[in-house]
Amino acid sequence: MRGEINNILTGALAYEKRLEILSNNLANVNTTGFKEDKIFKLPLQSTSLWDNIPENLQINISRDMISNLPIGSFTNFNQGQLKQTGNALDIAIEGEGFFTIQTPKGIQYTRKGNFALNQDGTVVTQDGFTVLGKSGGSIQISGHQVTVDSAGVIFVDGSETDSFNIVDFPDKKILLKVGDSLYSPINNDYQGVQAENTVVHQGFIESSNVDSVKVMTEMINVMRGYESYQKVLMSMNDITAKTINEVGKIS
């Protein structure tokens, strides 16, 4: 009986974790540059998460999400749709690559390109983190008309000022989500390379790659599965209670 209960609890917790992942995807459906997390099942006798990842997927394992549950998750880095805004500092990447951002926790990377200028004329993220250029430092804007070409080169009033430092990670499973569409390598020794086959679009942002209809449909199925496990647990609890109450009772 104990083994059966453990199996049912594990199944219920797995459904709960799936629901948590799907809910987070749905909550970020309108978050610029957000990449959804996908769920996959692990073999019951898995000894290594990495050995059971489909090789054709560029992924990121959320190890803290998996624990001992028979499911895992990976980040789907597929391109999101580009949405035109007309804002000069809204920059979208088509193809591979990430913007390089200086944060209080070190250099991190993002596809979220809705940038702004701070009071010092520095290009920053919406959270005030510095966007780095190919020069290795911050991007300074001193002028009026800002244009960015398809290679990410920045011109201010017609003069070249800097370029966005757009890098890529051929093995994207080394990137971990750190919040607000930012990523950080699992080890500081991992450094990006200059992105290739990348087109930069000024006046656009990259939308989330979450398919809201598909996620909602999956959430409904997961909730039904979770409810089924709950009903089984309640039935077993009733049987256990009845057994305890009746054992030893004098007829």
GROMACS .gro file of C-alpha atoms in nm:
model
  251
    1MET     CA    1   0.000   0.000   0.000
    2ARG     CA    2   0.281   0.241   0.088
    3GLY     CA    3   0.445   0.184  -0.251
    4GLU     CA    4   0.120   0.252  -0.432
    5ILE     CA    5   0.067   0.575  -0.237
    6ASN     CA    6   0.421   0.688  -0.315
    7ASN     CA    7   0.365   0.626  -0.686
    8ILE     CA    8   0.039   0.820  -0.679
    9LEU     CA    9   0.198   1.110  -0.489
   10THR     CA   10   0.486   1.121  -0.735
   11GLY     CA   11   0.241   1.130  -1.025
   12ALA     CA   12   0.036   1.406  -0.863
   13LEU     CA   13   0.347   1.613  -0.790
   14ALA     CA   14   0.465   1.568  -1.148
   15TYR     CA   15   0.134   1.704  -1.275
   16GLU     CA   16   0.163   1.990  -1.028
   17LYS     CA   17   0.509   2.075  -1.160
   18ARG     CA   18   0.385   2.061  -1.518
   19LEU     CA   19   0.107   2.301  -1.426
   20GLU     CA   20   0.360   2.537  -1.266
   21ILE     CA   21   0.573   2.543  -1.581
   22LEU     CA   22   0.274   2.595  -1.810
   23SER     CA   23   0.136   2.872  -1.586
   24ASN     CA   24   0.467   3.055  -1.601
   25ASN     CA   25   0.465   3.030  -1.981
   26LEU     CA   26   0.114   3.169  -2.000
   27ALA     CA   27   0.195   3.451  -1.757
   28ASN     CA   28   0.476   3.561  -1.991
   29VAL     CA   29   0.288   3.539  -2.318
   30ASN     CA   30   0.323   3.917  -2.358
   31THR     CA   31   0.677   3.946  -2.219
   32THR     CA   32   0.920   4.078  -2.480
   33GLY     CA   33   1.184   3.822  -2.577
   34PHE     CA   34   1.050   3.551  -2.345
   35LYS     CA   35   1.131   3.191  -2.438
   36GLU     CA   36   0.892   2.922  -2.323
   37ASP     CA   37   0.983   2.618  -2.117
   38LYS     CA   38   0.885   2.283  -2.262
   39ILE     CA   39   0.819   1.967  -2.063
   40PHE     CA   40   0.950   1.620  -2.131
   41LYS     CA   41   0.919   1.291  -1.946
   42LEU     CA   42   1.219   1.110  -1.803
   43PRO     CA   43   1.256   0.732  -1.804
   44LEU     CA   44   1.178   0.591  -1.461
   45GLN     CA   45   1.527   0.443  -1.435
   46SER     CA   46   1.705   0.760  -1.550
   47THR     CA   47   2.046   0.811  -1.395
   48SER     CA   48   2.147   1.119  -1.587
   49LEU     CA   49   1.916   1.394  -1.708
   50TRP     CA   50   2.161   1.496  -1.977
   51ASP     CA   51   2.166   1.146  -2.128
   52ASN     CA   52   1.793   1.159  -2.197
   53ILE     CA   53   1.772   1.490  -2.381
   54PRO     CA   54   1.686   1.474  -2.752
   55GLU     CA   55   2.010   1.561  -2.929
   56ASN     CA   56   1.842   1.775  -3.194
   57LEU     CA   57   1.716   2.024  -2.935
   58GLN     CA   58   1.912   2.325  -2.817
   59ILE     CA   59   1.802   2.329  -2.459
   60ASN     CA   60   1.855   2.444  -2.108
   61ILE     CA   61   1.783   2.206  -1.821
   62SER     CA   62   1.619   2.361  -1.516
   63ARG     CA   63   1.777   2.127  -1.264
   64ASP     CA   64   1.611   2.283  -0.961
   65MET     CA   65   1.273   2.214  -1.122
   66ILE     CA   66   1.322   1.842  -1.162
   67SER     CA   67   1.419   1.710  -0.819
   68ASN     CA   68   1.322   1.341  -0.812
   69LEU     CA   69   1.014   1.383  -1.028
   70PRO     CA   70   0.986   1.190  -1.358
   71ILE     CA   71   0.968   1.509  -1.568
   72GLY     CA   72   1.213   1.769  -1.688
   73SER     CA   73   1.201   2.098  -1.873
   74PHE     CA   74   1.402   2.274  -2.136
   75THR     CA   75   1.396   2.621  -2.287
   76ASN     CA   76   1.263   2.648  -2.639
   77PHE     CA   77   1.480   2.911  -2.809
   78ASN     CA   78   1.274   2.925  -3.128
   79GLN     CA   79   1.226   3.268  -3.283
   80GLY     CA   80   0.933   3.478  -3.161
   81GLN     CA   81   0.736   3.701  -3.397
   82LEU     CA   82   0.872   4.050  -3.461
   83LYS     CA   83   0.638   4.334  -3.370
   84GLN     CA   84   0.687   4.681  -3.513
   85THR     CA   85   0.682   4.969  -3.264
   86GLY     CA   86   0.858   5.252  -3.446
   87ASN     CA   87   1.066   5.333  -3.137
   88ALA     CA   88   1.430   5.404  -3.227
   89LEU     CA   89   1.565   5.207  -2.930
   90ASP     CA   90   1.344   4.903  -2.977
   91ILE     CA   91   1.582   4.650  -3.131
   92ALA     CA   92   1.496   4.295  -3.234
   93ILE     CA   93   1.723   4.010  -3.336
   94GLU     CA   94   1.617   3.786  -3.623
   95GLY     CA   95   1.813   3.464  -3.615
   96GLU     CA   96   2.064   3.354  -3.354
   97GLY     CA   97   2.222   3.564  -3.084
   98PHE     CA   98   2.171   3.759  -2.764
   99PHE     CA   99   2.233   4.117  -2.654
  100THR     CA  100   2.508   4.149  -2.394
  101ILE     CA  101   2.402   4.314  -2.068
  102GLN     CA  102   2.606   4.430  -1.770
  103THR     CA  103   2.416   4.356  -1.449
  104PRO     CA  104   2.509   4.375  -1.079
  105LYS     CA  105   2.558   3.996  -1.098
  106GLY     CA  106   2.792   4.013  -1.394
  107ILE     CA  107   2.743   3.989  -1.770
  108GLN     CA  108   2.416   3.831  -1.877
  109TYR     CA  109   2.235   3.788  -2.207
  110THR     CA  110   1.889   3.863  -2.342
  111ARG     CA  111   1.667   3.878  -2.649
  112LYS     CA  112   1.461   4.152  -2.485
  113GLY     CA  113   1.552   4.458  -2.687
  114ASN     CA  114   1.313   4.731  -2.569
  115PHE     CA  115   1.595   4.960  -2.460
  116ALA     CA  116   1.598   5.317  -2.330
  117LEU     CA  117   1.839   5.599  -2.251
  118ASN     CA  118   1.923   5.694  -1.893
  119GLN     CA  119   2.001   6.048  -1.783
  120ASP     CA  120   2.367   6.004  -1.880
  121GLY     CA  121   2.283   5.909  -2.238
  122THR     CA  122   2.367   5.541  -2.181
  123VAL     CA  123   2.163   5.270  -2.353
  124VAL     CA  124   2.004   5.057  -2.081
  125THR     CA  125   1.742   4.788  -2.034
  126GLN     CA  126   1.404   4.864  -1.880
  127ASP     CA  127   1.558   4.766  -1.544
  128GLY     CA  128   1.842   5.013  -1.588
  129PHE     CA  129   2.114   4.758  -1.672
  130THR     CA  130   2.381   4.871  -1.916
  131VAL     CA  131   2.370   4.738  -2.272
  132LEU     CA  132   2.723   4.661  -2.390
  133GLY     CA  133   2.867   4.746  -2.729
  134LYS     CA  134   3.139   4.577  -2.929
  135SER     CA  135   3.380   4.831  -2.784
  136GLY     CA  136   3.343   4.640  -2.458
  137GLY     CA  137   3.183   4.924  -2.268
  138SER     CA  138   2.849   5.099  -2.251
  139ILE     CA  139   2.681   5.247  -2.557
  140GLN     CA  140   2.666   5.626  -2.530
  141ILE     CA  141   2.419   5.831  -2.733
  142SER     CA  142   2.488   6.202  -2.769
  143GLY     CA  143   2.276   6.349  -3.042
  144HIS     CA  144   1.928   6.341  -3.186
  145GLN     CA  145   1.875   6.092  -3.468
  146VAL     CA  146   1.963   5.732  -3.385
  147THR     CA  147   1.971   5.470  -3.656
  148VAL     CA  148   2.075   5.105  -3.637
  149ASP     CA  149   2.159   4.903  -3.945
  150SER     CA  150   2.093   4.532  -4.004
  151ALA     CA  151   2.436   4.440  -3.861
  152GLY     CA  152   2.366   4.620  -3.533
  153VAL     CA  153   2.590   4.920  -3.608
  154ILE     CA  154   2.467   5.235  -3.434
  155PHE     CA  155   2.474   5.575  -3.603
  156VAL     CA  156   2.399   5.901  -3.423
  157ASP     CA  157   2.322   6.198  -3.648
  158GLY     CA  158   2.485   6.009  -3.934
  159SER     CA  159   2.810   5.923  -3.755
  160GLU     CA  160   2.899   5.568  -3.648
  161THR     CA  161   2.907   5.547  -3.269
  162ASP     CA  162   2.921   5.182  -3.169
  163SER     CA  163   2.762   4.842  -3.239
  164PHE     CA  164   2.549   4.614  -3.027
  165ASN     CA  165   2.756   4.323  -2.897
  166ILE     CA  166   2.544   4.033  -3.016
  167VAL     CA  167   2.682   3.694  -2.920
  168ASP     CA  168   2.564   3.338  -2.958
  169PHE     CA  169   2.609   3.011  -2.771
  170PRO     CA  170   2.620   2.710  -3.004
  171ASP     CA  171   2.540   2.487  -2.706
  172LYS     CA  172   2.245   2.669  -2.553
  173LYS     CA  173   2.189   2.416  -2.277
  174ILE     CA  174   2.461   2.597  -2.081
  175LEU     CA  175   2.230   2.898  -2.047
  176LEU     CA  176   2.011   2.924  -1.740
  177LYS     CA  177   1.718   3.159  -1.695
  178VAL     CA  178   1.790   3.418  -1.426
  179GLY     CA  179   1.471   3.622  -1.454
  180ASP     CA  180   1.322   3.895  -1.674
  181SER     CA  181   1.426   3.723  -1.998
  182LEU     CA  182   1.792   3.726  -1.893
  183TYR     CA  183   2.025   3.428  -1.924
  184SER     CA  184   2.354   3.342  -1.762
  185PRO     CA  185   2.597   3.057  -1.844
  186ILE     CA  186   2.615   2.782  -1.582
  187ASN     CA  187   2.989   2.848  -1.564
  188ASN     CA  188   3.176   3.176  -1.614
  189ASP     CA  189   3.425   2.989  -1.833
  190TYR     CA  190   3.157   2.961  -2.100
  191GLN     CA  191   3.170   3.267  -2.323
  192GLY     CA  192   2.969   3.349  -2.628
  193VAL     CA  193   3.098   3.395  -2.979
  194GLN     CA  194   3.000   3.665  -3.224
  195ALA     CA  195   2.662   3.574  -3.369
  196GLU     CA  196   2.639   3.488  -3.737
  197ASN     CA  197   2.343   3.486  -3.979
  198THR     CA  198   2.179   3.750  -3.761
  199VAL     CA  199   1.969   4.042  -3.883
  200VAL     CA  200   1.900   4.337  -3.652
  201HIS     CA  201   1.572   4.527  -3.687
  202GLN     CA  202   1.536   4.878  -3.548
  203GLY     CA  203   1.188   4.982  -3.439
  204PHE     CA  204   1.084   4.623  -3.365
  205ILE     CA  205   1.067   4.397  -3.061
  206GLU     CA  206   1.063   4.019  -3.049
  207SER     CA  207   0.745   3.882  -2.898
  208SER     CA  208   0.727   3.581  -2.670
  209ASN     CA  209   0.734   3.248  -2.853
  210VAL     CA  210   0.452   3.110  -2.634
  211ASP     CA  211   0.146   2.977  -2.817
  212SER     CA  212  -0.122   3.080  -2.569
  213VAL     CA  213  -0.399   2.861  -2.717
  214LYS     CA  214  -0.178   2.553  -2.714
  215VAL     CA  215  -0.062   2.620  -2.357
  216MET     CA  216  -0.416   2.671  -2.228
  217THR     CA  217  -0.529   2.345  -2.391
  218GLU     CA  218  -0.237   2.162  -2.232
  219MET     CA  219  -0.314   2.321  -1.894
  220ILE     CA  220  -0.670   2.189  -1.907
  221ASN     CA  221  -0.543   1.836  -1.976
  222VAL     CA  222  -0.288   1.861  -1.695
  223MET     CA  223  -0.550   1.986  -1.447
  224ARG     CA  224  -0.775   1.692  -1.534
  225GLY     CA  225  -0.487   1.451  -1.477
  226TYR     CA  226  -0.407   1.613  -1.144
  227GLU     CA  227  -0.770   1.589  -1.035
  228SER     CA  228  -0.770   1.218  -1.125
  229TYR     CA  229  -0.475   1.157  -0.894
  230GLN     CA  230  -0.652   1.352  -0.619
  231LYS     CA  231  -0.960   1.132  -0.650
  232VAL     CA  232  -0.749   0.817  -0.629
  233LEU     CA  233  -0.572   0.948  -0.319
  234MET     CA  234  -0.905   1.032  -0.154
  235SER     CA  235  -1.039   0.684  -0.232
  236MET     CA  236  -0.730   0.516  -0.087
  237ASN     CA  237  -0.754   0.738   0.219
  238ASP     CA  238  -1.113   0.630   0.270
  239ILE     CA  239  -1.017   0.263   0.234
  240THR     CA  240  -0.730   0.304   0.481
  241ALA     CA  241  -0.952   0.482   0.732
  242LYS     CA  242  -1.220   0.214   0.700
  243THR     CA  243  -0.963  -0.063   0.745
  244ILE     CA  244  -0.817   0.098   1.058
  245ASN     CA  245  -1.160   0.152   1.209
  246GLU     CA  246  -1.280  -0.202   1.143
  247VAL     CA  247  -0.967  -0.403   1.229
  248GLY     CA  248  -1.007  -0.560   1.568
  249LYS     CA  249  -1.372  -0.464   1.594
  250ILE     CA  250  -1.574  -0.734   1.767
  251SER     CA  251  -1.864  -0.845   1.551
   0.00000   0.00000   0.00000
